[in-house]
């Protein structure tokens, strides 16, 4: 995890009391280079869309959540982050992104990263062991695959039974080098990703 960089993972939990309303609780976990992490509980709201099968915050909800994150970062570091990466499972829609952007200082490079598990692609080695953990394939400038599970040479083993599936990593909003994003995600798997 790089200094001056803030990583935020968004999660949603469906409200089981009235599933037809699409209500869910939004939460975020912030990761820092100090190893510290903070968890933020956002508001419960109609974040789930049955039509798209995705969760999205309103502009106001995104603004409120990101203000909590940025203010907490400034409180512990004395300044805003140089870069702020928001990780989520869905692409960020326009209203959601405007809300995030409005709460982040102009000097901070804000990047939205979509991370999802996939079995779109499999890699096989001619050896008896599966793909090496940390293998990455950049399919496009802003999208690639990262194997966070696989053969670990230092341990000389693969702690699994099946051929490992990659994560699909996509720079959805903002500007960032895909290889750097994948290195950061790989590093976060060692923290508490």
Backbone as CSV, one residue per row, in Angstrom:
resi,resn,N_x,N_y,N_z,CA_x,CA_y,CA_z,C_x,C_y,C_z
1,UNK,0.850,-1.166,0.000,0.000,0.000,0.000,0.899,1.233,0.000
2,UNK,0.663,2.106,-0.949,1.552,3.260,-1.144,1.210,4.427,-0.222
3,UNK,2.250,5.166,0.227,1.993,6.356,1.040,1.268,7.430,0.228
4,UNK,0.416,8.198,0.886,-0.322,9.272,0.221,-1.501,8.791,-0.584
5,UNK,-1.775,7.488,-0.507,-2.870,6.913,-1.284,-3.904,6.338,-0.324
6,UNK,-5.154,6.568,-0.625,-6.270,6.069,0.168,-7.091,5.120,-0.709
7,UNK,-7.347,3.942,-0.185,-8.142,2.945,-0.902,-9.445,2.756,-0.137
8,UNK,-10.559,2.792,-0.847,-11.866,2.637,-0.224,-12.620,1.534,-0.943
9,UNK,-13.042,0.536,-0.198,-13.847,-0.540,-0.756,-15.301,-0.352,-0.361
10,UNK,-16.187,-0.304,-1.339,-17.624,-0.155,-1.071,-18.291,-1.519,-0.998
11,UNK,-19.167,-1.679,-0.022,-19.954,-2.902,0.100,-21.396,-2.519,0.401
12,UNK,-22.313,-3.385,0.018,-23.730,-3.167,0.276,-24.302,-4.434,0.894
13,UNK,-25.196,-4.249,1.844,-25.884,-5.373,2.474,-27.375,-5.140,2.343
14,UNK,-28.034,-6.081,1.703,-29.480,-5.982,1.474,-30.228,-5.971,2.801
15,UNK,-31.223,-5.095,2.912,-32.071,-5.026,4.095,-33.122,-6.115,3.979
16,UNK,-33.034,-7.115,4.836,-33.930,-8.261,4.769,-35.333,-7.985,5.271
17,UNK,-35.558,-6.868,5.976,-36.885,-6.592,6.522,-37.912,-6.257,5.448
18,UNK,-37.457,-5.655,4.339,-38.367,-5.320,3.246,-37.602,-5.411,1.925
19,UNK,-37.296,-6.630,1.463,-36.477,-6.781,0.267,-37.082,-6.190,-1.007
20,UNK,-38.397,-6.055,-1.056,-39.022,-5.525,-2.267,-38.738,-4.036,-2.458
21,UNK,-38.383,-3.332,-1.387,-38.121,-1.894,-1.481,-36.736,-1.600,-2.048
22,UNK,-35.885,-2.591,-2.096,-34.531,-2.371,-2.615,-33.622,-1.688,-1.618
23,UNK,-34.037,-1.643,-0.355,-33.222,-0.993,0.657,-31.996,-1.825,1.009
24,UNK,-30.905,-1.120,1.212,-29.660,-1.770,1.590,-28.848,-0.789,2.412
25,UNK,-27.919,-1.318,3.169,-26.988,-0.481,3.920,-25.686,-0.431,3.138
26,UNK,-25.152,0.753,2.990,-23.874,0.922,2.301,-22.785,1.077,3.346
27,UNK,-21.692,0.405,3.136,-20.544,0.535,4.012,-19.295,0.730,3.186
28,UNK,-18.270,1.244,3.820,-16.995,1.444,3.132,-15.871,1.125,4.097
29,UNK,-14.818,0.539,3.587,-13.633,0.293,4.388,-12.471,1.023,3.747
30,UNK,-11.771,1.807,4.560,-10.640,2.589,4.071,-9.354,1.888,4.489
31,UNK,-8.434,1.733,3.534,-7.138,1.124,3.786,-6.057,2.177,3.601
32,UNK,-5.094,2.209,4.533,-4.000,3.170,4.481,-2.663,2.452,4.535
33,UNK,-1.582,3.147,4.148,-0.265,2.520,4.155,0.229,2.215,5.568
34,UNK,-0.360,2.835,6.578,0.028,2.572,7.968,-0.457,1.204,8.435
35,UNK,-1.330,0.587,7.653,-1.925,-0.680,8.056,-3.250,-0.475,8.770
36,UNK,-3.537,0.781,9.120,-4.805,1.087,9.766,-5.932,1.014,8.748
37,UNK,-7.065,0.636,9.217,-8.241,0.619,8.371,-9.426,1.132,9.160
38,UNK,-10.280,1.851,8.512,-11.492,2.353,9.147,-12.695,1.844,8.386
39,UNK,-13.750,1.563,9.106,-14.988,1.116,8.485,-16.035,2.206,8.691
40,UNK,-16.712,2.560,7.622,-17.746,3.583,7.661,-19.080,2.930,7.311
41,UNK,-20.071,3.194,8.125,-21.403,2.699,7.826,-22.189,3.848,7.231
42,UNK,-22.574,3.683,5.995,-23.378,4.696,5.326,-24.838,4.520,5.675
43,UNK,-25.648,5.330,5.095,-27.083,5.295,5.376,-27.757,4.115,4.686
44,UNK,-28.877,3.712,5.253,-29.734,2.721,4.600,-30.584,3.480,3.596
45,UNK,-30.681,2.950,2.398,-31.468,3.622,1.380,-31.840,2.677,0.264
46,UNK,-32.555,3.172,-0.716,-32.988,2.348,-1.849,-31.859,2.201,-2.877
47,UNK,-30.764,1.602,-2.472,-29.568,1.538,-3.312,-29.634,0.415,-4.349
48,UNK,-30.507,-0.564,-4.157,-30.549,-1.718,-5.061,-31.605,-1.537,-6.136
49,UNK,-31.198,-1.811,-7.376,-32.130,-1.756,-8.498,-32.406,-3.171,-8.987
50,UNK,-33.646,-3.572,-8.956,-34.031,-4.907,-9.433,-33.781,-5.027,-10.941
51,UNK,-33.939,-3.927,-11.669,-33.745,-3.949,-13.131,-32.290,-4.229,-13.507
52,UNK,-31.354,-3.526,-12.861,-29.929,-3.702,-13.219,-29.227,-4.739,-12.359
53,UNK,-29.873,-5.140,-11.247,-29.277,-6.084,-10.283,-27.984,-5.521,-9.694
54,UNK,-27.940,-4.194,-9.529,-26.756,-3.522,-8.997,-27.150,-2.548,-7.893
55,UNK,-26.154,-2.218,-7.088,-26.309,-1.225,-6.034,-25.647,0.069,-6.483
56,UNK,-26.339,1.194,-6.292,-25.777,2.510,-6.596,-26.279,3.509,-5.570
57,UNK,-25.388,4.385,-5.127,-25.748,5.454,-4.212,-26.358,6.621,-4.979
58,UNK,-27.175,7.392,-4.309,-27.627,8.652,-4.888,-26.456,9.628,-4.809
59,UNK,-26.598,10.744,-5.478,-25.530,11.753,-5.421,-25.297,12.214,-3.978
60,UNK,-26.375,12.461,-3.250,-26.255,12.917,-1.854,-25.629,11.839,-0.977
61,UNK,-26.029,10.584,-1.181,-25.457,9.486,-0.408,-23.974,9.304,-0.679
62,UNK,-23.576,9.428,-1.942,-22.157,9.303,-2.313,-21.345,10.451,-1.728
63,UNK,-21.894,11.651,-1.763,-21.209,12.813,-1.200,-20.997,12.637,0.298
64,UNK,-22.047,12.259,1.006,-21.960,12.104,2.461,-20.934,11.046,2.851
65,UNK,-20.954,9.921,2.170,-20.007,8.849,2.482,-18.573,9.279,2.206
66,UNK,-18.346,9.939,1.068,-16.982,10.330,0.715,-16.467,11.456,1.610
67,UNK,-17.357,12.322,2.098,-16.935,13.352,3.056,-16.401,12.702,4.324
68,UNK,-17.066,11.643,4.794,-16.586,10.911,5.968,-15.176,10.360,5.718
69,UNK,-14.985,9.764,4.557,-13.696,9.165,4.214,-12.600,10.227,4.150
70,UNK,-12.831,11.287,3.387,-11.812,12.325,3.201,-11.487,13.010,4.524
71,UNK,-12.513,13.347,5.310,-12.264,13.998,6.598,-11.479,13.098,7.545
72,UNK,-11.767,11.801,7.541,-11.012,10.861,8.375,-9.568,10.759,7.920
73,UNK,-9.357,10.767,6.599,-7.990,10.708,6.075,-7.212,11.958,6.496
74,UNK,-7.821,13.123,6.337,-7.164,14.380,6.701,-6.869,14.412,8.206
75,UNK,-7.799,13.922,8.997,-7.619,13.898,10.453,-6.406,13.053,10.848
76,UNK,-6.198,11.927,10.176,-5.074,11.062,10.555,-3.768,11.393,9.836
77,UNK,-3.822,12.145,8.720,-2.609,12.440,7.950,-2.270,13.924,7.849
78,UNK,-3.188,14.770,8.246,-2.933,16.200,8.215,-3.092,16.855,6.862
79,UNK,-3.453,16.097,5.858,-3.643,16.627,4.508,-4.502,15.654,3.716
80,UNK,-5.074,16.098,2.588,-5.863,15.184,1.754,-4.954,14.169,1.055
81,UNK,-5.507,13.057,0.630,-4.690,12.076,-0.088,-4.274,12.588,-1.468
82,UNK,-3.126,12.104,-1.954,-2.701,12.420,-3.317,-3.596,11.697,-4.322
83,UNK,-3.933,10.450,-3.978,-4.809,9.633,-4.824,-5.829,8.941,-3.941
84,UNK,-7.044,8.788,-4.452,-8.091,8.090,-3.735,-8.742,7.121,-4.711
85,UNK,-8.662,5.837,-4.393,-9.237,4.794,-5.235,-10.486,4.254,-4.557
86,UNK,-11.593,4.255,-5.290,-12.835,3.667,-4.794,-13.037,2.355,-5.528
87,UNK,-13.085,1.272,-4.777,-13.279,-0.062,-5.350,-14.720,-0.499,-5.134
88,UNK,-15.342,-1.000,-6.182,-16.709,-1.495,-6.089,-16.917,-2.632,-7.071
89,UNK,-18.046,-3.311,-6.946,-18.345,-4.439,-7.841,-19.062,-4.014,-9.116
90,UNK,-19.723,-2.865,-9.062,-20.471,-2.371,-10.227,-19.790,-1.127,-10.775
91,UNK,-20.084,-0.808,-12.013,-19.602,0.461,-12.567,-20.294,1.600,-11.829
92,UNK,-19.594,2.697,-11.656,-20.171,3.849,-10.971,-20.994,4.656,-11.966
93,UNK,-22.244,4.943,-11.603,-23.069,5.725,-12.529,-22.749,7.217,-12.380
94,UNK,-23.286,8.035,-13.284,-22.936,9.456,-13.339,-23.260,10.203,-12.050
95,UNK,-24.455,9.990,-11.504,-24.855,10.703,-10.279,-23.979,10.296,-9.100
96,UNK,-23.726,9.028,-8.989,-22.873,8.512,-7.915,-21.478,9.137,-8.014
97,UNK,-20.927,9.156,-9.224,-19.583,9.691,-9.423,-19.536,11.195,-9.137
98,UNK,-20.563,11.926,-9.541,-20.621,13.369,-9.234,-20.622,13.591,-7.720
99,UNK,-21.322,12.733,-6.993,-21.339,12.831,-5.540,-19.963,12.581,-4.938
100,UNK,-19.278,11.542,-5.399,-17.923,11.265,-4.911,-17.003,12.439,-5.226
101,UNK,-17.057,12.884,-6.481,-16.169,13.955,-6.947,-16.364,15.237,-6.143
102,UNK,-17.622,15.553,-5.783,-17.900,16.794,-5.065,-17.316,16.800,-3.649
103,UNK,-17.048,15.637,-3.085,-16.534,15.558,-1.714,-15.017,15.401,-1.653
104,UNK,-14.392,15.241,-2.806,-12.937,15.007,-2.841,-12.248,16.291,-3.308
105,UNK,-11.188,16.724,-2.595,-10.479,17.945,-3.006,-9.947,17.842,-4.437
106,UNK,-9.879,18.977,-5.098,-9.453,19.013,-6.507,-8.037,18.481,-6.703
107,UNK,-7.176,18.628,-5.694,-5.794,18.171,-5.840,-5.639,16.648,-5.692
108,UNK,-6.703,15.965,-5.314,-6.679,14.505,-5.164,-7.119,13.845,-6.462
109,UNK,-6.310,12.917,-6.962,-6.673,12.137,-8.149,-7.661,11.059,-7.720
110,UNK,-8.912,11.192,-8.133,-9.966,10.252,-7.774,-10.131,9.232,-8.893
111,UNK,-10.115,7.949,-8.515,-10.214,6.871,-9.493,-11.239,5.850,-9.012
112,UNK,-12.151,5.467,-9.881,-13.125,4.415,-9.591,-12.677,3.124,-10.239
113,UNK,-12.594,2.063,-9.450,-12.121,0.765,-9.940,-13.207,-0.272,-9.701
114,UNK,-13.565,-0.970,-10.754,-14.531,-2.059,-10.651,-13.756,-3.362,-10.499
115,UNK,-14.076,-4.123,-9.453,-13.417,-5.402,-9.192,-14.494,-6.464,-9.040
116,UNK,-14.394,-7.481,-9.846,-15.373,-8.563,-9.729,-14.715,-9.893,-10.056
117,UNK,-15.169,-10.923,-9.383,-14.698,-12.265,-9.685,-15.271,-12.712,-11.020
118,UNK,-14.511,-13.528,-11.722,-14.980,-13.987,-13.032,-14.367,-15.343,-13.360
119,UNK,-15.037,-16.056,-14.215,-14.442,-17.269,-14.784,-14.430,-17.154,-16.309
120,UNK,-14.353,-15.892,-16.800,-14.311,-15.609,-18.236,-13.079,-16.207,-18.898
121,UNK,-12.010,-16.306,-18.136,-10.736,-16.723,-18.705,-10.040,-17.658,-17.721
122,UNK,-9.394,-18.676,-18.251,-8.617,-19.618,-17.431,-7.211,-19.678,-18.004
123,UNK,-6.255,-19.771,-17.116,-4.872,-19.980,-17.528,-4.398,-21.317,-16.989
124,UNK,-3.704,-22.050,-17.855,-3.138,-23.333,-17.456,-1.646,-23.304,-17.741
125,UNK,-0.875,-23.918,-16.874,0.566,-24.022,-17.072,0.894,-25.437,-17.536
126,UNK,1.970,-25.593,-18.289,2.350,-26.941,-18.704,2.843,-27.782,-17.522
127,UNK,3.098,-27.136,-16.408,3.548,-27.794,-15.195,2.349,-28.402,-14.473
128,UNK,2.583,-29.131,-13.405,1.483,-29.709,-12.632,0.822,-28.693,-11.710
129,UNK,1.435,-27.515,-11.551,0.898,-26.490,-10.674,0.082,-25.473,-11.471
130,UNK,-0.897,-24.849,-10.811,-1.695,-23.822,-11.506,-0.902,-22.529,-11.690
131,UNK,-1.546,-21.549,-12.277,-0.960,-20.249,-12.533,-0.374,-19.687,-11.233
132,UNK,0.701,-18.930,-11.357,1.361,-18.354,-10.191,0.529,-17.202,-9.644
133,UNK,0.368,-17.162,-8.319,-0.361,-16.079,-7.651,0.296,-14.748,-8.009
134,UNK,-0.517,-13.779,-8.430,0.005,-12.476,-8.821,0.136,-12.302,-10.325
135,UNK,-0.174,-13.346,-11.085,-0.141,-13.227,-12.540,-1.212,-12.240,-12.993
136,UNK,-0.855,-11.381,-13.928,-1.796,-10.391,-14.437,-1.771,-10.404,-15.963
137,UNK,-2.923,-10.158,-16.538,-3.056,-10.054,-17.986,-3.843,-8.784,-18.295
138,UNK,-3.210,-7.834,-18.947,-3.869,-6.581,-19.333,-4.532,-6.799,-20.689
139,UNK,-5.835,-7.006,-20.692,-6.565,-7.268,-21.929,-6.748,-5.989,-22.743
140,UNK,-6.961,-4.859,-22.052,-7.139,-3.556,-22.684,-6.417,-2.521,-21.833
141,UNK,-6.424,-1.262,-22.260,-5.762,-0.204,-21.498,-6.348,-0.040,-20.101
142,UNK,-7.655,-0.256,-19.966,-8.322,0.007,-18.691,-8.962,-1.228,-18.068
143,UNK,-8.691,-2.417,-18.596,-9.292,-3.637,-18.065,-8.343,-4.811,-18.208
144,UNK,-8.259,-5.595,-17.152,-7.406,-6.775,-17.187,-7.832,-7.788,-16.140
145,UNK,-7.045,-8.857,-16.035,-7.334,-9.949,-15.115,-6.161,-10.141,-14.169
146,UNK,-6.472,-10.412,-12.898,-5.451,-10.590,-11.876,-5.769,-11.848,-11.077
147,UNK,-4.792,-12.746,-11.011,-4.947,-13.971,-10.249,-4.392,-13.740,-8.843
148,UNK,-5.296,-13.574,-7.881,-4.884,-13.360,-6.498,-4.753,-14.682,-5.746
149,UNK,-5.130,-15.752,-6.395,-4.947,-17.099,-5.856,-4.166,-17.892,-6.893
150,UNK,-3.379,-18.826,-6.425,-2.597,-19.643,-7.334,-1.379,-20.217,-6.628
151,UNK,-0.483,-20.757,-7.432,0.737,-21.371,-6.902,1.623,-20.305,-6.269
152,UNK,2.110,-20.586,-5.063,2.992,-19.664,-4.342,4.387,-20.275,-4.326
153,UNK,5.316,-19.767,-5.168,6.648,-20.372,-5.262,7.390,-20.448,-3.926
154,UNK,7.257,-19.418,-3.102,7.964,-19.410,-1.815,7.514,-20.577,-0.938
155,UNK,6.235,-20.923,-1.018,5.699,-22.035,-0.229,5.746,-23.359,-0.996
156,UNK,6.013,-23.256,-2.296,6.048,-24.414,-3.204,4.741,-25.214,-3.170
157,UNK,3.638,-24.465,-3.109,2.336,-25.120,-3.077,1.247,-24.179,-3.568
158,UNK,0.104,-24.765,-3.838,-1.113,-24.016,-4.136,-2.144,-24.427,-3.091
159,UNK,-2.569,-23.497,-2.250,-3.527,-23.849,-1.203,-4.966,-23.878,-1.722
160,UNK,-5.231,-24.708,-2.681,-6.568,-24.811,-3.250,-6.712,-26.114,-4.010
161,UNK,-7.933,-26.382,-4.464,-8.216,-27.636,-5.158,-8.510,-27.449,-6.632
162,UNK,-9.108,-26.323,-7.000,-9.542,-26.115,-8.375,-8.637,-25.124,-9.085
163,UNK,-8.773,-25.066,-10.411,-8.026,-24.081,-11.192,-8.487,-22.699,-10.735
164,UNK,-7.566,-21.827,-10.284,-7.979,-20.532,-9.750,-8.576,-19.616,-10.814
165,UNK,-9.580,-18.866,-10.408,-10.205,-17.862,-11.264,-9.613,-16.491,-10.945
166,UNK,-9.532,-15.627,-11.935,-8.986,-14.289,-11.689,-10.053,-13.309,-11.204
167,UNK,-9.580,-12.154,-10.806,-10.447,-11.003,-10.613,-10.374,-10.183,-11.889
168,UNK,-11.489,-9.639,-12.317,-11.499,-8.718,-13.445,-11.360,-7.321,-12.850
169,UNK,-10.299,-6.618,-13.227,-10.004,-5.289,-12.702,-10.224,-4.285,-13.831
170,UNK,-11.049,-3.281,-13.563,-11.359,-2.292,-14.598,-11.280,-0.889,-14.009
171,UNK,-10.497,-0.023,-14.641,-10.470,1.388,-14.262,-11.725,1.991,-14.890
172,UNK,-12.733,2.213,-14.056,-14.047,2.621,-14.535,-14.174,4.137,-14.687
173,UNK,-13.622,4.885,-13.730,-13.702,6.347,-13.748,-12.349,6.917,-13.359
174,UNK,-12.031,8.086,-13.868,-10.767,8.727,-13.538,-9.624,8.144,-14.350
175,UNK,-8.413,8.553,-14.008,-7.232,8.126,-14.755,-6.223,7.460,-13.832
176,UNK,-5.802,6.270,-14.212,-4.774,5.542,-13.478,-4.189,4.476,-14.395
177,UNK,-2.941,4.134,-14.148,-2.275,3.076,-14.898,-2.799,1.726,-14.416
178,UNK,-3.308,0.908,-15.323,-3.904,-0.372,-14.968,-2.909,-1.269,-14.231
179,UNK,-1.662,-1.289,-14.672,-0.667,-2.136,-14.002,-0.476,-1.713,-12.545
180,UNK,-0.435,-0.399,-12.313,-0.287,0.123,-10.945,-1.508,-0.250,-10.105
181,UNK,-2.698,-0.146,-10.699,-3.931,-0.503,-9.995,-3.893,-1.977,-9.603
182,UNK,-3.457,-2.839,-10.513,-3.390,-4.270,-10.210,-2.353,-4.559,-9.125
183,UNK,-1.219,-3.863,-9.149,-0.222,-4.033,-8.083,-0.820,-3.627,-6.737
184,UNK,-1.562,-2.537,-6.733,-2.194,-2.088,-5.490,-3.218,-3.115,-4.994
185,UNK,-4.051,-3.632,-5.883,-5.051,-4.630,-5.485,-4.346,-5.864,-4.939
186,UNK,-3.266,-6.284,-5.594,-2.508,-7.437,-5.118,-1.974,-7.177,-3.713
187,UNK,-1.461,-5.975,-3.478,-0.978,-5.619,-2.148,-2.091,-5.615,-1.121
188,UNK,-3.268,-5.166,-1.506,-4.398,-5.137,-0.576,-4.858,-6.537,-0.186
189,UNK,-4.610,-7.532,-1.018,-5.002,-8.904,-0.654,-4.197,-9.390,0.539
190,UNK,-3.065,-8.759,0.798,-2.262,-9.138,1.963,-2.684,-8.396,3.217
191,UNK,-3.510,-7.355,3.062,-3.965,-6.578,4.214,-5.248,-7.186,4.744
192,UNK,-6.348,-6.925,4.101,-7.648,-7.433,4.535,-8.662,-7.162,3.445
193,UNK,-8.335,-7.494,2.233,-9.146,-7.153,1.071,-10.344,-8.086,0.986
